[in-house]
mmCIF file with all atom_site columns, C-alpha atoms and ligand atoms in Angstrom:
data_model
loop_
_atom_site.group_PDB
_atom_site.id
_atom_site.type_symbol
_atom_site.label_atom_id
_atom_site.label_alt_id
_atom_site.label_comp_id
_atom_site.label_asym_id
_atom_site.label_entity_id
_atom_site.label_seq_id
_atom_site.pdbx_PDB_ins_code
_atom_site.Cartn_x
_atom_site.Cartn_y
_atom_site.Cartn_z
_atom_site.occupancy
_atom_site.B_iso_or_equiv
_atom_site.pdbx_formal_charge
_atom_site.auth_seq_id
_atom_site.auth_comp_id
_atom_site.auth_asym_id
_atom_site.auth_atom_id
_atom_site.pdbx_PDB_model_num
ATOM   1   C  CA  . MET A 1 1   ? 13.653  9.275   34.977  1.00 75.00 ? 1   MET A CA  1
ATOM   2   C  CA  . SER A 1 2   ? 12.353  11.426  32.175  1.00 91.00 ? 2   SER A CA  1
ATOM   3   C  CA  . GLU A 1 3   ? 8.740   11.819  31.185  1.00 95.00 ? 3   GLU A CA  1
ATOM   4   C  CA  . PHE A 1 4   ? 7.187   12.740  27.882  1.00 96.00 ? 4   PHE A CA  1
ATOM   5   C  CA  . SER A 1 5   ? 6.604   16.466  27.589  1.00 97.00 ? 5   SER A CA  1
ATOM   6   C  CA  . PHE A 1 6   ? 3.160   15.627  26.250  1.00 97.00 ? 6   PHE A CA  1
ATOM   7   C  CA  . ALA A 1 7   ? 1.223   12.453  25.570  1.00 96.00 ? 7   ALA A CA  1
ATOM   8   C  CA  . PRO A 1 8   ? 2.817   10.478  22.719  1.00 96.00 ? 8   PRO A CA  1
ATOM   9   C  CA  . ALA A 1 9   ? 0.705   9.940   19.620  1.00 96.00 ? 9   ALA A CA  1
ATOM   10  C  CA  . PRO A 1 10  ? -1.377  6.767   19.586  1.00 96.00 ? 10  PRO A CA  1
ATOM   11  C  CA  . GLN A 1 11  ? 0.296   3.710   18.071  1.00 98.00 ? 11  GLN A CA  1
ATOM   12  C  CA  . PRO A 1 12  ? -1.198  3.114   14.597  1.00 98.00 ? 12  PRO A CA  1
ATOM   13  C  CA  . VAL A 1 13  ? -2.664  -0.383  14.398  1.00 98.00 ? 13  VAL A CA  1
ATOM   14  C  CA  . ILE A 1 14  ? -4.436  -2.756  12.041  1.00 98.00 ? 14  ILE A CA  1
ATOM   15  C  CA  . SER A 1 15  ? -6.957  -5.204  13.416  1.00 98.00 ? 15  SER A CA  1
ATOM   16  C  CA  . ILE A 1 16  ? -6.650  -8.911  12.686  1.00 98.00 ? 16  ILE A CA  1
ATOM   17  C  CA  . ALA A 1 17  ? -9.477  -11.082 11.423  1.00 97.00 ? 17  ALA A CA  1
ATOM   18  C  CA  . ARG A 1 18  ? -10.662 -13.661 13.950  1.00 96.00 ? 18  ARG A CA  1
ATOM   19  C  CA  . SER A 1 19  ? -8.307  -12.269 16.613  1.00 96.00 ? 19  SER A CA  1
ATOM   20  C  CA  . THR A 1 20  ? -8.512  -9.804  19.474  1.00 96.00 ? 20  THR A CA  1
ATOM   21  C  CA  . GLN A 1 21  ? -4.887  -8.812  18.855  1.00 97.00 ? 21  GLN A CA  1
ATOM   22  C  CA  . LEU A 1 22  ? -3.812  -5.696  16.983  1.00 98.00 ? 22  LEU A CA  1
ATOM   23  C  CA  . PHE A 1 23  ? -0.906  -5.338  14.553  1.00 98.00 ? 23  PHE A CA  1
ATOM   24  C  CA  . PRO A 1 24  ? 1.222   -2.290  15.506  1.00 98.00 ? 24  PRO A CA  1
ATOM   25  C  CA  . VAL A 1 25  ? 2.342   -0.428  12.376  1.00 98.00 ? 25  VAL A CA  1
ATOM   26  C  CA  . ARG A 1 26  ? 5.967   0.712   12.348  1.00 98.00 ? 26  ARG A CA  1
ATOM   27  C  CA  . ARG A 1 27  ? 6.674   1.809   8.770   1.00 98.00 ? 27  ARG A CA  1
ATOM   28  C  CA  . VAL A 1 28  ? 4.731   1.902   5.504   1.00 98.00 ? 28  VAL A CA  1
ATOM   29  C  CA  . TYR A 1 29  ? 6.681   1.112   2.340   1.00 98.00 ? 29  TYR A CA  1
ATOM   30  C  CA  . CYS A 1 30  ? 5.075   1.333   -1.087  1.00 98.00 ? 30  CYS A CA  1
ATOM   31  C  CA  . ILE A 1 31  ? 6.426   0.098   -4.392  1.00 97.00 ? 31  ILE A CA  1
ATOM   32  C  CA  . GLY A 1 32  ? 5.891   2.145   -7.548  1.00 93.00 ? 32  GLY A CA  1
ATOM   33  C  CA  . ARG A 1 33  ? 4.755   0.777   -10.918 1.00 88.00 ? 33  ARG A CA  1
ATOM   34  C  CA  . ASN A 1 34  ? 4.651   -2.904  -10.019 1.00 93.00 ? 34  ASN A CA  1
ATOM   35  C  CA  . TYR A 1 35  ? 2.132   -4.087  -12.596 1.00 93.00 ? 35  TYR A CA  1
ATOM   36  C  CA  . ALA A 1 36  ? 3.183   -3.757  -16.228 1.00 87.00 ? 36  ALA A CA  1
ATOM   37  C  CA  . ASP A 1 37  ? -0.206  -2.469  -17.398 1.00 86.00 ? 37  ASP A CA  1
ATOM   38  C  CA  . HIS A 1 38  ? -0.171  0.315   -14.764 1.00 81.00 ? 38  HIS A CA  1
ATOM   39  C  CA  . ALA A 1 39  ? 3.413   1.294   -15.661 1.00 80.00 ? 39  ALA A CA  1
ATOM   40  C  CA  . VAL A 1 40  ? 2.313   1.616   -19.283 1.00 83.00 ? 40  VAL A CA  1
ATOM   41  C  CA  . GLU A 1 41  ? -0.775  3.694   -18.400 1.00 86.00 ? 41  GLU A CA  1
ATOM   42  C  CA  . MET A 1 42  ? 1.496   6.079   -16.461 1.00 84.00 ? 42  MET A CA  1
ATOM   43  C  CA  . GLY A 1 43  ? 3.747   6.419   -19.494 1.00 84.00 ? 43  GLY A CA  1
ATOM   44  C  CA  . HIS A 1 44  ? 6.664   4.225   -18.451 1.00 83.00 ? 44  HIS A CA  1
ATOM   45  C  CA  . ASP A 1 45  ? 8.475   1.180   -19.766 1.00 78.00 ? 45  ASP A CA  1
ATOM   46  C  CA  . PRO A 1 46  ? 7.539   -1.663  -17.402 1.00 77.00 ? 46  PRO A CA  1
ATOM   47  C  CA  . LYS A 1 47  ? 10.922  -3.305  -17.857 1.00 68.00 ? 47  LYS A CA  1
ATOM   48  C  CA  . THR A 1 48  ? 12.739  -0.379  -16.278 1.00 67.00 ? 48  THR A CA  1
ATOM   49  C  CA  . SER A 1 49  ? 14.731  -1.647  -13.337 1.00 72.00 ? 49  SER A CA  1
ATOM   50  C  CA  . PRO A 1 50  ? 15.352  -1.743  -10.440 1.00 85.00 ? 50  PRO A CA  1
ATOM   51  C  CA  . PRO A 1 51  ? 12.095  -1.157  -8.553  1.00 92.00 ? 51  PRO A CA  1
ATOM   52  C  CA  . PHE A 1 52  ? 11.676  1.998   -6.505  1.00 93.00 ? 52  PHE A CA  1
ATOM   53  C  CA  . PHE A 1 53  ? 9.886   2.570   -3.237  1.00 96.00 ? 53  PHE A CA  1
ATOM   54  C  CA  . PHE A 1 54  ? 8.379   5.484   -1.365  1.00 97.00 ? 54  PHE A CA  1
ATOM   55  C  CA  . GLN A 1 55  ? 6.861   5.719   2.099   1.00 98.00 ? 55  GLN A CA  1
ATOM   56  C  CA  . LYS A 1 56  ? 3.675   6.845   3.734   1.00 98.00 ? 56  LYS A CA  1
ATOM   57  C  CA  . ASN A 1 57  ? 3.337   7.740   7.393   1.00 98.00 ? 57  ASN A CA  1
ATOM   58  C  CA  . PRO A 1 58  ? 2.257   4.946   9.739   1.00 98.00 ? 58  PRO A CA  1
ATOM   59  C  CA  . ASN A 1 59  ? -0.688  7.031   10.935  1.00 98.00 ? 59  ASN A CA  1
ATOM   60  C  CA  . ASN A 1 60  ? -1.921  7.430   7.340   1.00 98.00 ? 60  ASN A CA  1
ATOM   61  C  CA  . VAL A 1 61  ? -3.193  3.854   7.784   1.00 98.00 ? 61  VAL A CA  1
ATOM   62  C  CA  . THR A 1 62  ? -6.888  3.887   8.633   1.00 98.00 ? 62  THR A CA  1
ATOM   63  C  CA  . GLU A 1 63  ? -9.549  1.293   9.140   1.00 98.00 ? 63  GLU A CA  1
ATOM   64  C  CA  . THR A 1 64  ? -12.493 3.641   9.498   1.00 96.00 ? 64  THR A CA  1
ATOM   65  C  CA  . GLY A 1 65  ? -14.169 2.830   6.195   1.00 97.00 ? 65  GLY A CA  1
ATOM   66  C  CA  . GLY A 1 66  ? -13.948 6.494   5.249   1.00 98.00 ? 66  GLY A CA  1
ATOM   67  C  CA  . PHE A 1 67  ? -11.545 8.653   3.288   1.00 98.00 ? 67  PHE A CA  1
ATOM   68  C  CA  . ILE A 1 68  ? -11.676 12.426  3.621   1.00 98.00 ? 68  ILE A CA  1
ATOM   69  C  CA  . TYR A 1 69  ? -10.969 14.086  0.276   1.00 98.00 ? 69  TYR A CA  1
ATOM   70  C  CA  . PRO A 1 70  ? -7.644  15.869  0.839   1.00 98.00 ? 70  PRO A CA  1
ATOM   71  C  CA  . SER A 1 71  ? -6.872  19.527  0.281   1.00 97.00 ? 71  SER A CA  1
ATOM   72  C  CA  . HIS A 1 72  ? -4.775  20.927  -2.575  1.00 97.00 ? 72  HIS A CA  1
ATOM   73  C  CA  . SER A 1 73  ? -5.959  18.413  -5.170  1.00 98.00 ? 73  SER A CA  1
ATOM   74  C  CA  . ASN A 1 74  ? -8.691  18.117  -7.735  1.00 97.00 ? 74  ASN A CA  1
ATOM   75  C  CA  . ASP A 1 75  ? -7.540  14.713  -8.988  1.00 98.00 ? 75  ASP A CA  1
ATOM   76  C  CA  . VAL A 1 76  ? -7.336  12.190  -6.150  1.00 98.00 ? 76  VAL A CA  1
ATOM   77  C  CA  . HIS A 1 77  ? -6.935  8.644   -7.466  1.00 98.00 ? 77  HIS A CA  1
ATOM   78  C  CA  . HIS A 1 78  ? -7.645  5.188   -6.098  1.00 98.00 ? 78  HIS A CA  1
ATOM   79  C  CA  . GLU A 1 79  ? -4.924  2.518   -6.243  1.00 98.00 ? 79  GLU A CA  1
ATOM   80  C  CA  . ILE A 1 80  ? -6.019  -0.910  -5.000  1.00 98.00 ? 80  ILE A CA  1
ATOM   81  C  CA  . GLU A 1 81  ? -3.096  -2.883  -3.574  1.00 98.00 ? 81  GLU A CA  1
ATOM   82  C  CA  . MET A 1 82  ? -2.358  -5.957  -1.495  1.00 98.00 ? 82  MET A CA  1
ATOM   83  C  CA  . ILE A 1 83  ? -0.686  -5.057  1.789   1.00 98.00 ? 83  ILE A CA  1
ATOM   84  C  CA  . VAL A 1 84  ? 1.919   -7.429  3.227   1.00 98.00 ? 84  VAL A CA  1
ATOM   85  C  CA  . ALA A 1 85  ? 2.578   -7.132  6.968   1.00 98.00 ? 85  ALA A CA  1
ATOM   86  C  CA  . LEU A 1 86  ? 5.847   -8.304  8.559   1.00 98.00 ? 86  LEU A CA  1
ATOM   87  C  CA  . HIS A 1 87  ? 6.389   -9.851  11.996  1.00 98.00 ? 87  HIS A CA  1
ATOM   88  C  CA  . SER A 1 88  ? 10.178  -9.755  11.700  1.00 98.00 ? 88  SER A CA  1
ATOM   89  C  CA  . GLY A 1 89  ? 12.778  -8.256  9.443   1.00 98.00 ? 89  GLY A CA  1
ATOM   90  C  CA  . GLY A 1 90  ? 16.461  -7.523  9.079   1.00 98.00 ? 90  GLY A CA  1
ATOM   91  C  CA  . THR A 1 91  ? 18.879  -6.338  6.446   1.00 98.00 ? 91  THR A CA  1
ATOM   92  C  CA  . ASN A 1 92  ? 20.036  -8.055  3.269   1.00 98.00 ? 92  ASN A CA  1
ATOM   93  C  CA  . ILE A 1 93  ? 17.319  -10.699 3.485   1.00 98.00 ? 93  ILE A CA  1
ATOM   94  C  CA  . ASP A 1 94  ? 17.822  -13.392 0.862   1.00 98.00 ? 94  ASP A CA  1
ATOM   95  C  CA  . VAL A 1 95  ? 14.864  -13.717 -1.471  1.00 97.00 ? 95  VAL A CA  1
ATOM   96  C  CA  . SER A 1 96  ? 14.591  -17.414 -0.522  1.00 98.00 ? 96  SER A CA  1
ATOM   97  C  CA  . GLN A 1 97  ? 14.042  -16.439 3.144   1.00 98.00 ? 97  GLN A CA  1
ATOM   98  C  CA  . ALA A 1 98  ? 11.843  -13.386 2.573   1.00 98.00 ? 98  ALA A CA  1
ATOM   99  C  CA  . ASP A 1 99  ? 8.539   -15.242 3.010   1.00 98.00 ? 99  ASP A CA  1
ATOM   100 C  CA  . THR A 1 100 ? 9.454   -16.231 6.567   1.00 98.00 ? 100 THR A CA  1
ATOM   101 C  CA  . HIS A 1 101 ? 8.972   -12.602 7.669   1.00 98.00 ? 101 HIS A CA  1
ATOM   102 C  CA  . ILE A 1 102 ? 5.352   -12.381 6.501   1.00 98.00 ? 102 ILE A CA  1
ATOM   103 C  CA  . PHE A 1 103 ? 2.770   -12.016 9.268   1.00 98.00 ? 103 PHE A CA  1
ATOM   104 C  CA  . GLY A 1 104 ? -0.283  -11.547 7.121   1.00 98.00 ? 104 GLY A CA  1
ATOM   105 C  CA  . TYR A 1 105 ? -2.046  -9.696  4.347   1.00 98.00 ? 105 TYR A CA  1
ATOM   106 C  CA  . SER A 1 106 ? -4.748  -7.090  3.881   1.00 98.00 ? 106 SER A CA  1
ATOM   107 C  CA  . ILE A 1 107 ? -6.484  -5.107  1.159   1.00 98.00 ? 107 ILE A CA  1
ATOM   108 C  CA  . GLY A 1 108 ? -5.227  -1.538  0.940   1.00 98.00 ? 108 GLY A CA  1
ATOM   109 C  CA  . LEU A 1 109 ? -5.783  1.644   -1.014  1.00 98.00 ? 109 LEU A CA  1
ATOM   110 C  CA  . ASP A 1 110 ? -2.856  3.895   -1.921  1.00 98.00 ? 110 ASP A CA  1
ATOM   111 C  CA  . MET A 1 111 ? -4.852  7.110   -2.273  1.00 98.00 ? 111 MET A CA  1
ATOM   112 C  CA  . THR A 1 112 ? -2.883  9.575   -4.391  1.00 98.00 ? 112 THR A CA  1
ATOM   113 C  CA  . ARG A 1 113 ? -3.119  13.279  -5.233  1.00 98.00 ? 113 ARG A CA  1
ATOM   114 C  CA  . ARG A 1 114 ? -2.327  12.588  -8.899  1.00 97.00 ? 114 ARG A CA  1
ATOM   115 C  CA  . ASP A 1 115 ? -2.164  16.238  -9.934  1.00 98.00 ? 115 ASP A CA  1
ATOM   116 C  CA  . LEU A 1 116 ? 0.401   17.004  -7.233  1.00 97.00 ? 116 LEU A CA  1
ATOM   117 C  CA  . GLN A 1 117 ? 2.351   13.870  -8.122  1.00 97.00 ? 117 GLN A CA  1
ATOM   118 C  CA  . ALA A 1 118 ? 2.544   14.922  -11.769 1.00 96.00 ? 118 ALA A CA  1
ATOM   119 C  CA  . GLU A 1 119 ? 3.790   18.355  -10.741 1.00 97.00 ? 119 GLU A CA  1
ATOM   120 C  CA  . MET A 1 120 ? 6.409   16.827  -8.422  1.00 96.00 ? 120 MET A CA  1
ATOM   121 C  CA  . LYS A 1 121 ? 7.615   14.475  -11.156 1.00 95.00 ? 121 LYS A CA  1
ATOM   122 C  CA  . ARG A 1 122 ? 7.902   17.423  -13.532 1.00 96.00 ? 122 ARG A CA  1
ATOM   123 C  CA  . LEU A 1 123 ? 9.845   19.502  -11.002 1.00 96.00 ? 123 LEU A CA  1
ATOM   124 C  CA  . GLY A 1 124 ? 11.955  16.592  -9.728  1.00 96.00 ? 124 GLY A CA  1
ATOM   125 C  CA  . ARG A 1 125 ? 10.568  17.031  -6.215  1.00 95.00 ? 125 ARG A CA  1
ATOM   126 C  CA  . PRO A 1 126 ? 9.736   14.419  -3.545  1.00 95.00 ? 126 PRO A CA  1
ATOM   127 C  CA  . TRP A 1 127 ? 6.356   12.666  -3.700  1.00 95.00 ? 127 TRP A CA  1
ATOM   128 C  CA  . GLU A 1 128 ? 5.268   12.926  -0.071  1.00 96.00 ? 128 GLU A CA  1
ATOM   129 C  CA  . ALA A 1 129 ? 2.537   15.502  -0.523  1.00 96.00 ? 129 ALA A CA  1
ATOM   130 C  CA  . SER A 1 130 ? 0.998   13.360  -3.258  1.00 98.00 ? 130 SER A CA  1
ATOM   131 C  CA  . LYS A 1 131 ? 1.196   10.095  -1.349  1.00 98.00 ? 131 LYS A CA  1
ATOM   132 C  CA  . ALA A 1 132 ? 1.243   10.710  2.411   1.00 98.00 ? 132 ALA A CA  1
ATOM   133 C  CA  . ALA A 1 133 ? -1.950  12.690  2.903   1.00 97.00 ? 133 ALA A CA  1
ATOM   134 C  CA  . GLU A 1 134 ? -4.042  12.128  6.013   1.00 97.00 ? 134 GLU A CA  1
ATOM   135 C  CA  . GLY A 1 135 ? -5.927  8.857   5.811   1.00 98.00 ? 135 GLY A CA  1
ATOM   136 C  CA  . SER A 1 136 ? -4.270  7.993   2.502   1.00 98.00 ? 136 SER A CA  1
ATOM   137 C  CA  . ALA A 1 137 ? -3.808  4.311   3.307   1.00 98.00 ? 137 ALA A CA  1
ATOM   138 C  CA  . PRO A 1 138 ? -7.215  2.771   4.068   1.00 98.00 ? 138 PRO A CA  1
ATOM   139 C  CA  . THR A 1 139 ? -6.924  -0.936  4.866   1.00 98.00 ? 139 THR A CA  1
ATOM   140 C  CA  . SER A 1 140 ? -9.052  -3.948  5.619   1.00 98.00 ? 140 SER A CA  1
ATOM   141 C  CA  . GLN A 1 141 ? -8.366  -6.210  8.559   1.00 98.00 ? 141 GLN A CA  1
ATOM   142 C  CA  . LEU A 1 142 ? -5.217  -8.298  8.336   1.00 98.00 ? 142 LEU A CA  1
ATOM   143 C  CA  . HIS A 1 143 ? -5.520  -11.985 7.602   1.00 98.00 ? 143 HIS A CA  1
ATOM   144 C  CA  . LEU A 1 144 ? -2.893  -14.157 9.244   1.00 98.00 ? 144 LEU A CA  1
ATOM   145 C  CA  . ARG A 1 145 ? -0.475  -15.867 6.909   1.00 98.00 ? 145 ARG A CA  1
ATOM   146 C  CA  . GLU A 1 146 ? -0.987  -19.073 8.886   1.00 97.00 ? 146 GLU A CA  1
ATOM   147 C  CA  . GLU A 1 147 ? -4.641  -18.955 7.761   1.00 97.00 ? 147 GLU A CA  1
ATOM   148 C  CA  . THR A 1 148 ? -4.201  -17.763 4.179   1.00 98.00 ? 148 THR A CA  1
ATOM   149 C  CA  . GLY A 1 149 ? -0.942  -19.458 3.275   1.00 98.00 ? 149 GLY A CA  1
ATOM   150 C  CA  . LEU A 1 150 ? 1.501   -17.545 1.126   1.00 98.00 ? 150 LEU A CA  1
ATOM   151 C  CA  . ILE A 1 151 ? -0.316  -15.384 -1.413  1.00 98.00 ? 151 ILE A CA  1
ATOM   152 C  CA  . ASN A 1 152 ? 1.335   -14.901 -4.792  1.00 96.00 ? 152 ASN A CA  1
ATOM   153 C  CA  . SER A 1 153 ? -1.685  -15.097 -7.073  1.00 97.00 ? 153 SER A CA  1
ATOM   154 C  CA  . GLY A 1 154 ? -5.391  -14.397 -7.029  1.00 98.00 ? 154 GLY A CA  1
ATOM   155 C  CA  . ARG A 1 155 ? -7.842  -11.854 -8.347  1.00 98.00 ? 155 ARG A CA  1
ATOM   156 C  CA  . ILE A 1 156 ? -7.481  -8.214  -7.241  1.00 98.00 ? 156 ILE A CA  1
ATOM   157 C  CA  . GLU A 1 157 ? -10.318 -5.846  -8.067  1.00 98.00 ? 157 GLU A CA  1
ATOM   158 C  CA  . LEU A 1 158 ? -11.635 -2.374  -7.307  1.00 98.00 ? 158 LEU A CA  1
ATOM   159 C  CA  . ARG A 1 159 ? -15.117 -1.107  -8.009  1.00 98.00 ? 159 ARG A CA  1
ATOM   160 C  CA  . VAL A 1 160 ? -16.245 2.498   -7.643  1.00 98.00 ? 160 VAL A CA  1
ATOM   161 C  CA  . ASN A 1 161 ? -20.001 2.879   -7.128  1.00 98.00 ? 161 ASN A CA  1
ATOM   162 C  CA  . GLY A 1 162 ? -20.360 -0.703  -8.348  1.00 98.00 ? 162 GLY A CA  1
ATOM   163 C  CA  . GLU A 1 163 ? -18.442 -0.247  -11.590 1.00 98.00 ? 163 GLU A CA  1
ATOM   164 C  CA  . ILE A 1 164 ? -15.220 -2.221  -12.058 1.00 98.00 ? 164 ILE A CA  1
ATOM   165 C  CA  . LYS A 1 165 ? -12.273 0.160   -12.446 1.00 98.00 ? 165 LYS A CA  1
ATOM   166 C  CA  . GLN A 1 166 ? -9.261  -2.038  -11.690 1.00 98.00 ? 166 GLN A CA  1
ATOM   167 C  CA  . GLU A 1 167 ? -8.961  -5.796  -12.141 1.00 97.00 ? 167 GLU A CA  1
ATOM   168 C  CA  . SER A 1 168 ? -5.933  -8.001  -12.421 1.00 97.00 ? 168 SER A CA  1
ATOM   169 C  CA  . ASP A 1 169 ? -4.194  -10.927 -10.768 1.00 97.00 ? 169 ASP A CA  1
ATOM   170 C  CA  . LEU A 1 170 ? -1.540  -10.723 -8.058  1.00 97.00 ? 170 LEU A CA  1
ATOM   171 C  CA  . SER A 1 171 ? 0.622   -12.990 -10.223 1.00 95.00 ? 171 SER A CA  1
ATOM   172 C  CA  . MET A 1 172 ? 0.985   -10.058 -12.629 1.00 95.00 ? 172 MET A CA  1
ATOM   173 C  CA  . MET A 1 173 ? 3.274   -8.187  -10.231 1.00 95.00 ? 173 MET A CA  1
ATOM   174 C  CA  . ILE A 1 174 ? 6.604   -7.354  -11.881 1.00 94.00 ? 174 ILE A CA  1
ATOM   175 C  CA  . TRP A 1 175 ? 8.434   -7.757  -8.552  1.00 95.00 ? 175 TRP A CA  1
ATOM   176 C  CA  . THR A 1 176 ? 7.092   -10.545 -6.327  1.00 96.00 ? 176 THR A CA  1
ATOM   177 C  CA  . VAL A 1 177 ? 6.397   -10.030 -2.639  1.00 98.00 ? 177 VAL A CA  1
ATOM   178 C  CA  . SER A 1 178 ? 9.577   -11.974 -1.791  1.00 98.00 ? 178 SER A CA  1
ATOM   179 C  CA  . GLU A 1 179 ? 11.632  -9.844  -4.138  1.00 96.00 ? 179 GLU A CA  1
ATOM   180 C  CA  . GLN A 1 180 ? 10.152  -6.655  -2.673  1.00 97.00 ? 180 GLN A CA  1
ATOM   181 C  CA  . ILE A 1 181 ? 11.058  -7.711  0.882   1.00 98.00 ? 181 ILE A CA  1
ATOM   182 C  CA  . SER A 1 182 ? 14.564  -8.706  -0.180  1.00 98.00 ? 182 SER A CA  1
ATOM   183 C  CA  . ILE A 1 183 ? 15.258  -5.521  -2.132  1.00 97.00 ? 183 ILE A CA  1
ATOM   184 C  CA  . LEU A 1 184 ? 13.768  -3.244  0.540   1.00 98.00 ? 184 LEU A CA  1
ATOM   185 C  CA  . SER A 1 185 ? 16.021  -4.926  3.121   1.00 98.00 ? 185 SER A CA  1
ATOM   186 C  CA  . GLU A 1 186 ? 19.072  -3.881  1.098   1.00 97.00 ? 186 GLU A CA  1
ATOM   187 C  CA  . TYR A 1 187 ? 18.104  -0.249  1.621   1.00 97.00 ? 187 TYR A CA  1
ATOM   188 C  CA  . TYR A 1 188 ? 16.453  -0.319  5.058   1.00 98.00 ? 188 TYR A CA  1
ATOM   189 C  CA  . GLU A 1 189 ? 16.444  -2.425  8.183   1.00 98.00 ? 189 GLU A CA  1
ATOM   190 C  CA  . LEU A 1 190 ? 13.036  -4.052  8.053   1.00 98.00 ? 190 LEU A CA  1
ATOM   191 C  CA  . ALA A 1 191 ? 11.339  -4.902  11.333  1.00 98.00 ? 191 ALA A CA  1
ATOM   192 C  CA  . ALA A 1 192 ? 8.209   -6.285  12.923  1.00 98.00 ? 192 ALA A CA  1
ATOM   193 C  CA  . GLY A 1 193 ? 5.354   -3.901  12.233  1.00 98.00 ? 193 GLY A CA  1
ATOM   194 C  CA  . ASP A 1 194 ? 6.476   -2.830  8.787   1.00 99.00 ? 194 ASP A CA  1
ATOM   195 C  CA  . ILE A 1 195 ? 3.946   -3.085  5.994   1.00 98.00 ? 195 ILE A CA  1
ATOM   196 C  CA  . ILE A 1 196 ? 4.462   -3.047  2.249   1.00 98.00 ? 196 ILE A CA  1
ATOM   197 C  CA  . MET A 1 197 ? 1.901   -1.805  -0.260  1.00 98.00 ? 197 MET A CA  1
ATOM   198 C  CA  . THR A 1 198 ? 2.701   -4.043  -3.191  1.00 98.00 ? 198 THR A CA  1
ATOM   199 C  CA  . GLY A 1 199 ? 1.602   -1.940  -6.154  1.00 97.00 ? 199 GLY A CA  1
ATOM   200 C  CA  . THR A 1 200 ? -1.524  -1.367  -8.184  1.00 97.00 ? 200 THR A CA  1
ATOM   201 C  CA  . PRO A 1 201 ? -2.732  -2.705  -11.526 1.00 96.00 ? 201 PRO A CA  1
ATOM   202 C  CA  . ALA A 1 202 ? -4.033  -0.532  -14.384 1.00 95.00 ? 202 ALA A CA  1
ATOM   203 C  CA  . GLY A 1 203 ? -7.259  1.380   -14.141 1.00 97.00 ? 203 GLY A CA  1
ATOM   204 C  CA  . VAL A 1 204 ? -6.366  3.995   -11.539 1.00 97.00 ? 204 VAL A CA  1
ATOM   205 C  CA  . GLY A 1 205 ? -8.635  6.990   -11.703 1.00 98.00 ? 205 GLY A CA  1
ATOM   206 C  CA  . PRO A 1 206 ? -10.260 9.841   -9.828  1.00 98.00 ? 206 PRO A CA  1
ATOM   207 C  CA  . VAL A 1 207 ? -12.783 9.640   -7.020  1.00 98.00 ? 207 VAL A CA  1
ATOM   208 C  CA  . GLN A 1 208 ? -15.298 12.257  -5.898  1.00 98.00 ? 208 GLN A CA  1
ATOM   209 C  CA  . LYS A 1 209 ? -16.912 12.969  -2.571  1.00 98.00 ? 209 LYS A CA  1
ATOM   210 C  CA  . GLY A 1 210 ? -19.712 10.488  -2.042  1.00 98.00 ? 210 GLY A CA  1
ATOM   211 C  CA  . ASP A 1 211 ? -18.092 7.717   -4.080  1.00 98.00 ? 211 ASP A CA  1
ATOM   212 C  CA  . VAL A 1 212 ? -17.971 4.252   -2.566  1.00 98.00 ? 212 VAL A CA  1
ATOM   213 C  CA  . MET A 1 213 ? -14.823 2.234   -3.301  1.00 98.00 ? 213 MET A CA  1
ATOM   214 C  CA  . HIS A 1 214 ? -15.162 -1.508  -2.980  1.00 98.00 ? 214 HIS A CA  1
ATOM   215 C  CA  . GLY A 1 215 ? -11.944 -3.498  -3.133  1.00 98.00 ? 215 GLY A CA  1
ATOM   216 C  CA  . SER A 1 216 ? -11.507 -7.226  -3.068  1.00 98.00 ? 216 SER A CA  1
ATOM   217 C  CA  . ILE A 1 217 ? -8.619  -9.665  -3.197  1.00 98.00 ? 217 ILE A CA  1
ATOM   218 C  CA  . GLU A 1 218 ? -9.123  -13.387 -3.509  1.00 98.00 ? 218 GLU A CA  1
ATOM   219 C  CA  . GLY A 1 219 ? -8.696  -14.956 -0.075  1.00 96.00 ? 219 GLY A CA  1
ATOM   220 C  CA  . LEU A 1 220 ? -8.704  -11.638 1.789   1.00 98.00 ? 220 LEU A CA  1
ATOM   221 C  CA  . GLY A 1 221 ? -12.353 -10.624 1.637   1.00 96.00 ? 221 GLY A CA  1
ATOM   222 C  CA  . GLU A 1 222 ? -13.383 -7.080  0.914   1.00 98.00 ? 222 GLU A CA  1
ATOM   223 C  CA  . LEU A 1 223 ? -12.653 -3.440  1.773   1.00 98.00 ? 223 LEU A CA  1
ATOM   224 C  CA  . THR A 1 224 ? -15.334 -0.767  1.478   1.00 98.00 ? 224 THR A CA  1
ATOM   225 C  CA  . VAL A 1 225 ? -14.332 2.896   1.761   1.00 98.00 ? 225 VAL A CA  1
ATOM   226 C  CA  . THR A 1 226 ? -16.546 5.935   1.272   1.00 98.00 ? 226 THR A CA  1
ATOM   227 C  CA  . VAL A 1 227 ? -15.071 9.238   0.099   1.00 98.00 ? 227 VAL A CA  1
ATOM   228 C  CA  . ASP A 1 228 ? -16.222 12.004  2.427   1.00 95.00 ? 228 ASP A CA  1
HETATM 229 MN MN1 . LIG B 2 .   ? 0.566   2.645   -5.312  1.00 76.51 ? 301 LIG B MN1 1
#
């Protein structure tokens, strides 16, 4: 019998609305440029295919209501996104079966060091330092799919200090949630505990210490996060 040489890190979790259970986070996948207006604002042709994904660390997911402004950036941006949580997975999942793996949904923020990301794009380097900073994936509670039904449309909005910065509809995603699950499963073995950040609409922009971000998605309530 072997023992850990030191205590293993705590299991990252997301709480569940109207439940005492916790959702254990295994992996965090994020799609890039999944709303046409955001692709255009970042200088890209929205019809470019196929989609691409990057990852954050599971313990970047936080539910504290706070976001600590990260080091090495003077241009940290908000990206409001719907999070899809999976209770099962597999490989080569047919798009017609993808919905069956959905456990629930939450409101997330893909906080991004935009200046570092621009530098990494320019140098052809990986994006991790721009995307996987500590606390870079604030989330609301999860809402069970059995309560919400499948969500493929509805208003998504982010306000900063009360002013609307991002607003769109989930139906404006270039790649649907089902398509994202199916395509991801061609590249990775998806499993219970995986979450997908499903992309952000136009209007991304910088935050400053003291700002209050207020996200909402129709049917999923609200997420309030203060920049510390
Ligand atoms: Mn994003």
